[in-house]
Tab-separated table of C-alpha atoms in Angstrom:
chain	number	residue	atom	x	y	z
A	1	MET	CA	-19.035	-6.278	-60.083
A	2	VAL	CA	-18.727	-8.698	-63.374
A	3	VAL	CA	-14.923	-8.114	-65.372
A	4	LEU	CA	-15.369	-8.000	-69.268
A	5	ARG	CA	-14.086	-11.241	-70.587
A	6	ALA	CA	-13.779	-12.846	-73.971
A	7	GLY	CA	-16.582	-15.077	-74.623
A	8	LEU	CA	-18.729	-13.397	-71.515
A	9	CYS	CA	-21.788	-11.980	-74.422
A	10	PRO	CA	-21.469	-13.226	-78.435
A	11	GLY	CA	-19.521	-10.121	-79.839
A	12	LEU	CA	-17.341	-9.629	-77.176
A	13	THR	CA	-13.848	-10.080	-78.220
A	14	GLU	CA	-10.517	-10.314	-76.683
A	15	GLU	CA	-9.224	-7.272	-79.102
A	16	MET	CA	-12.919	-4.871	-78.194
A	17	ILE	CA	-12.178	-5.607	-74.444
A	18	GLN	CA	-7.901	-4.731	-74.480
A	19	LEU	CA	-9.828	-1.355	-76.442
A	20	LEU	CA	-12.252	-0.313	-73.813
A	21	ARG	CA	-9.441	-1.063	-70.830
A	22	ALA	CA	-7.296	1.088	-72.070
A	23	ASN	CA	-10.113	3.784	-71.789
A	24	SER	CA	-10.838	2.413	-68.163
A	25	ILE	CA	-13.871	0.425	-69.278
A	26	GLN	CA	-13.253	-2.654	-67.228
A	27	THR	CA	-16.628	-3.704	-65.577
A	28	VAL	CA	-20.303	-4.609	-67.048
A	29	VAL	CA	-21.094	-1.318	-65.284
A	30	ASP	CA	-18.588	0.549	-66.853
A	31	PHE	CA	-19.957	-0.480	-70.005
A	32	VAL	CA	-23.061	-0.150	-70.035
A	33	SER	CA	-23.729	3.214	-68.015
A	34	SER	CA	-21.094	4.719	-70.843
A	35	ASP	CA	-21.778	6.969	-73.849
A	36	LEU	CA	-21.275	4.582	-76.209
A	37	GLU	CA	-21.274	6.783	-79.136
A	38	ASP	CA	-18.042	8.572	-77.158
A	39	ILE	CA	-16.749	4.948	-76.873
A	40	ALA	CA	-17.139	4.211	-80.466
A	41	GLN	CA	-14.816	7.025	-81.823
A	42	LYS	CA	-12.386	6.997	-79.345
A	43	CYS	CA	-11.495	3.106	-79.558
A	44	SER	CA	-11.915	3.139	-82.886
A	45	LEU	CA	-15.101	0.539	-82.523
A	46	SER	CA	-18.415	0.462	-84.202
A	47	TYR	CA	-21.306	1.586	-82.534
A	48	LYS	CA	-23.601	-1.200	-83.715
A	49	ALA	CA	-21.096	-3.483	-82.489
A	50	LEU	CA	-21.050	-1.831	-79.270
A	51	VAL	CA	-24.984	-1.593	-78.997
A	52	ALA	CA	-25.666	-4.994	-80.114
A	53	VAL	CA	-22.882	-6.031	-76.890
A	54	ARG	CA	-24.821	-3.613	-74.316
A	55	ARG	CA	-27.852	-5.458	-75.146
A	56	VAL	CA	-26.825	-8.847	-74.580
A	57	LEU	CA	-25.050	-7.906	-71.263
A	58	LEU	CA	-28.468	-5.899	-69.940
A	59	ALA	CA	-30.746	-8.877	-70.719
A	60	GLN	CA	-28.064	-11.316	-69.439
A	61	PHE	CA	-27.192	-9.764	-65.890
A	62	SER	CA	-30.442	-7.221	-65.265
A	63	ALA	CA	-32.943	-8.601	-62.480
A	64	PHE	CA	-36.198	-8.731	-63.198
A	65	PRO	CA	-39.354	-8.962	-61.003
A	66	VAL	CA	-40.632	-12.154	-59.616
A	67	ASN	CA	-43.524	-12.662	-56.829
A	68	GLY	CA	-42.590	-13.735	-53.485
A	69	ALA	CA	-45.173	-16.655	-53.850
A	70	ASP	CA	-43.500	-17.813	-57.184
A	71	LEU	CA	-39.780	-17.513	-54.929
A	72	PHE	CA	-41.374	-19.584	-52.167
A	73	GLU	CA	-42.599	-22.301	-54.157
A	74	GLU	CA	-39.371	-22.489	-56.358
A	75	LEU	CA	-37.617	-22.622	-53.178
A	76	LYS	CA	-39.613	-25.618	-51.680
A	77	SER	CA	-39.601	-27.439	-54.743
A	78	SER	CA	-35.478	-27.381	-55.248
A	79	THR	CA	-34.007	-27.076	-51.557
A	80	ALA	CA	-32.642	-30.258	-49.911
A	81	ILE	CA	-30.203	-30.701	-47.175
A	82	LEU	CA	-27.505	-32.548	-46.973
A	83	PRO	CA	-25.487	-34.121	-44.222
A	84	THR	CA	-22.515	-33.058	-43.344
A	85	GLY	CA	-21.272	-36.832	-41.295
A	86	SER	CA	-21.449	-35.117	-38.038
A	87	PRO	CA	-23.956	-34.888	-36.405
A	88	SER	CA	-23.356	-32.598	-33.933
A	89	LEU	CA	-22.745	-30.462	-37.387
A	90	ASP	CA	-26.042	-31.111	-38.428
A	91	GLN	CA	-27.184	-30.016	-35.766
A	92	LEU	CA	-25.991	-26.858	-35.772
A	93	LEU	CA	-26.814	-25.611	-39.226
A	94	ASP	CA	-30.388	-26.990	-38.502
A	95	SER	CA	-30.388	-30.224	-40.028
A	96	GLY	CA	-27.153	-29.761	-42.850
A	97	LEU	CA	-26.201	-27.641	-45.695
A	98	TYR	CA	-29.308	-26.587	-47.990
A	99	THR	CA	-28.604	-26.690	-51.448
A	100	GLY	CA	-29.216	-23.585	-52.665
A	101	GLU	CA	-26.818	-21.118	-50.123
A	102	VAL	CA	-23.165	-20.507	-49.989
A	103	THR	CA	-21.970	-21.728	-46.205
A	104	GLU	CA	-18.361	-20.665	-44.966
A	105	LEU	CA	-16.281	-22.306	-42.873
A	106	MET	CA	-13.724	-20.148	-41.218
A	107	GLY	CA	-10.938	-20.269	-38.922
A	108	ALA	CA	-7.218	-19.859	-37.988
A	109	PRO	CA	-4.969	-22.144	-39.789
A	110	GLY	CA	-4.879	-25.198	-37.477
A	111	SER	CA	-8.818	-25.169	-36.749
A	112	GLY	CA	-9.851	-28.318	-38.793
A	113	LYS	CA	-11.268	-26.724	-41.826
A	114	THR	CA	-10.355	-28.812	-44.710
A	115	GLN	CA	-10.956	-32.020	-42.598
A	116	VAL	CA	-14.983	-31.034	-42.195
A	117	CYS	CA	-14.185	-30.355	-45.528
A	118	LEU	CA	-13.007	-34.154	-46.540
A	119	ARG	CA	-15.610	-35.009	-43.669
A	120	ILE	CA	-18.688	-33.438	-45.930
A	121	ALA	CA	-17.606	-35.074	-49.290
A	122	ALA	CA	-17.025	-37.969	-47.747
A	123	SER	CA	-20.753	-38.042	-46.626
A	124	VAL	CA	-22.204	-36.813	-49.646
A	125	SER	CA	-20.310	-39.204	-51.529
A	126	LEU	CA	-20.648	-42.275	-49.564
A	127	GLY	CA	-24.650	-41.662	-48.227
A	128	LEU	CA	-26.068	-39.989	-50.568
A	129	LYS	CA	-24.515	-41.405	-53.817
A	130	GLN	CA	-24.593	-38.148	-54.676
A	131	HIS	CA	-21.296	-36.274	-57.321
A	132	VAL	CA	-18.570	-33.870	-55.150
A	133	LEU	CA	-16.713	-30.938	-56.693
A	134	PHE	CA	-13.890	-29.963	-54.698
A	135	LEU	CA	-11.575	-27.353	-55.799
A	136	ASP	CA	-8.566	-27.099	-53.619
A	137	SER	CA	-6.357	-23.704	-53.558
A	138	THR	CA	-3.929	-24.405	-50.953
A	139	GLY	CA	-2.485	-28.535	-51.878
A	140	GLY	CA	-4.598	-29.550	-48.558
A	141	PHE	CA	-6.653	-32.063	-49.895
A	142	THR	CA	-5.537	-35.266	-48.802
A	143	ALA	CA	-6.670	-38.583	-50.441
A	144	SER	CA	-5.245	-41.243	-47.747
A	145	ARG	CA	-8.018	-39.214	-45.175
A	146	LEU	CA	-10.751	-39.656	-47.397
A	147	TYR	CA	-9.519	-42.658	-47.612
A	148	GLN	CA	-9.654	-43.172	-44.047
A	149	MET	CA	-13.057	-41.621	-43.720
A	150	LEU	CA	-15.277	-43.758	-46.019
A	151	ARG	CA	-13.069	-47.034	-45.095
A	152	ALA	CA	-14.442	-45.994	-41.465
A	153	HIS	CA	-17.983	-46.156	-43.023
A	154	ALA	CA	-18.198	-49.013	-45.550
A	155	GLU	CA	-16.953	-52.180	-45.177
A	156	GLU	CA	-17.144	-53.086	-48.851
A	157	GLU	CA	-13.696	-51.961	-50.941
A	158	GLU	CA	-16.054	-51.799	-53.874
A	159	GLU	CA	-18.543	-49.589	-52.674
A	160	GLN	CA	-15.611	-47.242	-51.006
A	161	LEU	CA	-13.296	-47.150	-54.409
A	162	GLU	CA	-17.433	-46.037	-56.034
A	163	ALA	CA	-17.300	-43.555	-53.307
A	164	LEU	CA	-14.234	-42.235	-54.229
A	165	GLN	CA	-15.329	-42.249	-57.612
A	166	ARG	CA	-17.988	-39.540	-57.121
A	167	ILE	CA	-15.581	-37.123	-55.771
A	168	GLN	CA	-13.712	-34.786	-58.234
A	169	VAL	CA	-10.588	-33.267	-57.800
A	170	VAL	CA	-9.209	-29.489	-59.109
A	171	ARG	CA	-6.812	-28.028	-58.099
A	172	VAL	CA	-6.855	-23.778	-58.389
A	173	PHE	CA	-3.527	-21.835	-57.452
A	174	ASP	CA	-4.881	-18.822	-58.581
A	175	ILE	CA	-8.751	-16.884	-58.549
A	176	TYR	CA	-8.287	-17.068	-62.364
A	177	GLU	CA	-8.023	-21.014	-62.577
A	178	MET	CA	-10.844	-20.816	-59.660
A	179	LEU	CA	-12.961	-18.477	-62.258
A	180	SER	CA	-12.995	-20.430	-65.408
A	181	ALA	CA	-13.426	-24.237	-63.765
A	182	LEU	CA	-16.746	-22.634	-62.087
A	183	GLN	CA	-17.392	-20.896	-65.433
A	184	GLU	CA	-17.106	-24.202	-67.612
A	185	LEU	CA	-19.086	-26.252	-64.797
A	186	ARG	CA	-22.286	-23.388	-65.459
A	187	GLU	CA	-21.978	-24.326	-68.751
A	188	ARG	CA	-21.673	-27.906	-68.686
A	189	LEU	CA	-24.859	-27.494	-65.535
A	190	SER	CA	-26.547	-25.189	-68.484
A	191	GLN	CA	-26.257	-28.179	-71.334
A	192	GLN	CA	-27.055	-30.572	-69.001
A	193	VAL	CA	-23.492	-31.984	-69.494
A	194	VAL	CA	-21.528	-32.991	-66.791
A	195	SER	CA	-18.976	-35.225	-68.334
A	196	SER	CA	-17.479	-38.262	-66.377
A	197	MET	CA	-19.523	-36.692	-62.925
A	198	GLY	CA	-23.370	-38.544	-62.770
A	199	PRO	CA	-26.169	-35.728	-60.307
A	200	LEU	CA	-23.941	-33.230	-58.897
A	201	LYS	CA	-25.537	-31.266	-55.866
A	202	ILE	CA	-22.196	-29.904	-53.183
A	203	VAL	CA	-19.029	-27.747	-54.025
A	204	VAL	CA	-16.528	-27.653	-52.079
A	205	ILE	CA	-13.733	-24.767	-52.190
A	206	ASP	CA	-11.032	-25.181	-49.998
A	207	SER	CA	-10.455	-22.142	-49.697
A	208	VAL	CA	-11.345	-19.146	-51.645
A	209	SER	CA	-8.670	-16.746	-48.953
A	210	ALA	CA	-5.951	-18.405	-50.788
A	211	VAL	CA	-6.750	-17.233	-54.011
A	212	ILE	CA	-7.937	-13.735	-53.407
A	213	TYR	CA	-5.542	-12.515	-51.040
A	214	PRO	CA	-2.979	-11.938	-53.316
A	215	LEU	CA	-5.295	-9.360	-55.532
A	216	LEU	CA	-6.306	-6.725	-52.422
A	217	GLY	CA	-2.623	-5.373	-51.920
A	218	GLY	CA	-1.884	-3.640	-55.132
A	219	LYS	CA	-4.927	-2.294	-57.535
A	220	GLN	CA	-7.632	-2.605	-54.022
A	221	SER	CA	-10.442	-1.680	-56.202
A	222	GLU	CA	-9.490	-4.262	-59.446
A	223	GLY	CA	-9.297	-7.006	-56.806
A	224	LEU	CA	-12.987	-6.500	-55.499
A	225	ALA	CA	-14.402	-6.922	-58.498
A	226	ILE	CA	-12.686	-9.909	-58.898
A	227	MET	CA	-13.760	-10.743	-55.354
A	228	MET	CA	-17.313	-10.071	-56.580
A	229	GLN	CA	-17.286	-12.331	-59.985
A	230	LEU	CA	-16.305	-14.865	-57.894
A	231	ALA	CA	-18.794	-14.960	-55.129
A	232	ARG	CA	-22.167	-13.823	-57.829
A	233	GLU	CA	-20.495	-17.295	-59.433
A	234	LEU	CA	-20.747	-18.987	-56.149
A	235	LYS	CA	-24.578	-17.801	-56.229
A	236	THR	CA	-25.376	-18.623	-59.321
A	237	LEU	CA	-24.316	-22.070	-59.102
A	238	ALA	CA	-25.778	-22.444	-56.361
A	239	ARG	CA	-29.529	-20.708	-57.096
A	240	GLU	CA	-29.728	-21.781	-60.377
A	241	PHE	CA	-28.637	-25.229	-60.241
A	242	SER	CA	-29.605	-26.221	-56.549
A	243	LEU	CA	-25.854	-26.512	-55.093
A	244	ALA	CA	-25.153	-26.567	-51.563
A	245	VAL	CA	-22.308	-24.608	-52.002
A	246	VAL	CA	-19.337	-24.965	-49.386
A	247	VAL	CA	-16.085	-22.383	-48.925
A	248	THR	CA	-13.259	-21.993	-46.453
A	249	ASN	CA	-12.015	-18.535	-45.231
A	250	GLN	CA	-9.358	-17.475	-43.008
A	251	VAL	CA	-10.144	-15.326	-39.868
A	252	THR	CA	-8.763	-11.823	-38.458
A	253	ARG	CA	-9.111	-9.852	-35.246
A	254	GLY	CA	-9.281	-6.392	-34.812
A	255	ASN	CA	-7.625	-6.465	-31.583
A	256	SER	CA	-6.318	-9.334	-29.871
A	257	ALA	CA	-9.574	-9.671	-27.052
A	258	GLY	CA	-11.868	-9.121	-29.646
A	259	PRO	CA	-13.664	-12.363	-31.464
A	260	PRO	CA	-12.140	-13.332	-34.820
A	261	LYS	CA	-14.086	-12.597	-37.898
A	262	PRO	CA	-13.710	-13.689	-41.282
A	263	ALA	CA	-10.945	-12.605	-43.682
A	264	LEU	CA	-11.529	-10.274	-47.168
A	265	GLY	CA	-13.054	-7.251	-45.455
A	266	ARG	CA	-16.738	-6.451	-45.227
A	267	SER	CA	-18.079	-7.331	-48.331
A	268	TRP	CA	-17.268	-10.271	-48.989
A	269	SER	CA	-19.454	-10.388	-45.349
A	270	PHE	CA	-22.746	-10.700	-46.777
A	271	VAL	CA	-21.299	-13.650	-49.470
A	272	PRO	CA	-22.544	-16.390	-47.422
A	273	SER	CA	-25.288	-17.408	-45.711
A	274	THR	CA	-24.396	-19.299	-43.294
A	275	ARG	CA	-20.669	-18.956	-41.331
A	276	VAL	CA	-19.339	-21.481	-39.020
A	277	LEU	CA	-15.990	-20.798	-37.107
A	278	LEU	CA	-14.138	-23.117	-36.232
A	279	GLU	CA	-11.631	-23.236	-33.147
A	280	SER	CA	-9.106	-25.769	-31.529
A	281	LYS	CA	-8.489	-25.877	-28.111
A	282	GLU	CA	-6.342	-27.952	-25.795
A	283	VAL	CA	-8.080	-29.829	-22.730
A	284	THR	CA	-5.934	-31.531	-20.487
A	285	LEU	CA	-7.880	-34.561	-19.226
A	286	GLY	CA	-5.826	-37.021	-17.896
A	287	LYS	CA	-3.265	-36.465	-21.538
A	288	ALA	CA	-3.515	-33.305	-23.529
A	289	THR	CA	-5.867	-33.624	-26.707
A	290	THR	CA	-7.572	-30.942	-29.445
A	291	GLN	CA	-10.851	-30.018	-28.945
A	292	ARG	CA	-12.664	-29.030	-31.759
A	293	ILE	CA	-15.687	-26.126	-31.157
A	294	ALA	CA	-18.276	-25.245	-34.011
A	295	SER	CA	-19.700	-21.872	-33.374
A	296	LEU	CA	-22.876	-20.286	-35.729
A	297	ALA	CA	-21.359	-16.689	-36.359
A	298	LYS	CA	-24.320	-16.356	-39.042
A	299	SER	CA	-27.322	-18.220	-39.807
A	300	PRO	CA	-30.749	-17.378	-41.782
A	301	ARG	CA	-32.370	-20.249	-39.381
A	302	GLN	CA	-30.668	-20.592	-35.847
A	303	PRO	CA	-29.542	-18.514	-33.624
A	304	VAL	CA	-25.954	-16.969	-34.141
A	305	GLY	CA	-23.741	-18.118	-31.118
A	306	ILE	CA	-24.784	-21.610	-30.672
A	307	GLN	CA	-22.146	-23.939	-30.619
A	308	ALA	CA	-21.165	-27.148	-31.242
A	309	GLU	CA	-17.700	-29.894	-30.051
A	310	LEU	CA	-16.398	-32.282	-32.825
A	311	ASP	CA	-14.348	-34.702	-33.356
A	312	ILE	CA	-12.827	-34.434	-36.084
A	313	GLY	CA	-10.818	-37.844	-35.878
A	314	SER	CA	-14.383	-40.155	-35.929
A	315	ALA	CA	-17.204	-39.792	-34.423
A	316	ASP	CA	-18.802	-36.431	-32.478
A	317	VAL	CA	-19.148	-36.561	-28.811
A	318	THR	CA	-20.995	-33.543	-27.869
A	319	PRO	CA	-24.408	-32.126	-29.103
A	320	THR	CA	-24.808	-28.511	-29.641
A	321	GLU	CA	-25.820	-26.071	-27.149
A	322	ARG	CA	-26.470	-22.842	-26.834
A	323	LEU	CA	-24.039	-20.297	-24.704
């Protein structure tokens, strides 16, 4: 559900929104399904203005029928596959990250989610010469670590610096800052204006759970509505502008013996097209080392359950294996 906000469509002012909220109308669905004559009387608003706003909202958010052949042709012409910088992870994902889709990396703290995100950013920027938008909501983005990754694959300092310049980092520490950054990006892409950025192919968000968790405590219904607004923004960016969207998420366990599940509940579980579980295991082979395991938890192309061993520090060492 999309929450009503100023600027969502022409005529929808902050004053109107406050009056609507006072009458328990908070989302687009609430508004378009309400009796506008009744709203006009209760809120002392112009009936004609309300009708005009509803007409725009219906045109903006209603679904229109498209035949399967057109969708398939659009898919073929717009889909690209981006390398993650990790050969075994690419193999797990059936060649890499697909544009037009949301891919989720879930795992406990210390499982390597941020490191994989940094490697993806380095791979797309250095290898494909494409621009990357990195939304950091945890403060985990480390420029020095990213620079290490770039130096490991590019000898020329000029090439390393150019790759760094293609990665734009925006720090967002609450859901409203994140939504604002994504909506601003969508507006720029719609107008074909990306300011200092060049051709953008991927948006990385580390992490979604950090900004959504605080909303799911008290007024849970409002928190769920905002969470699904974020989901809609991500899917719209991926689909309409042929971007790959990568997000990180925490995990929960129903019981100590059960497998880890993505955080944020059932509603969020349907948002990503592909989901990868990252886990770290301590291995003693002469000396204690940390082994990183990536398991495919959801995919439209590959069988669920296949795994890959990752060496986040340097290069991958073990190809994908079937469980």
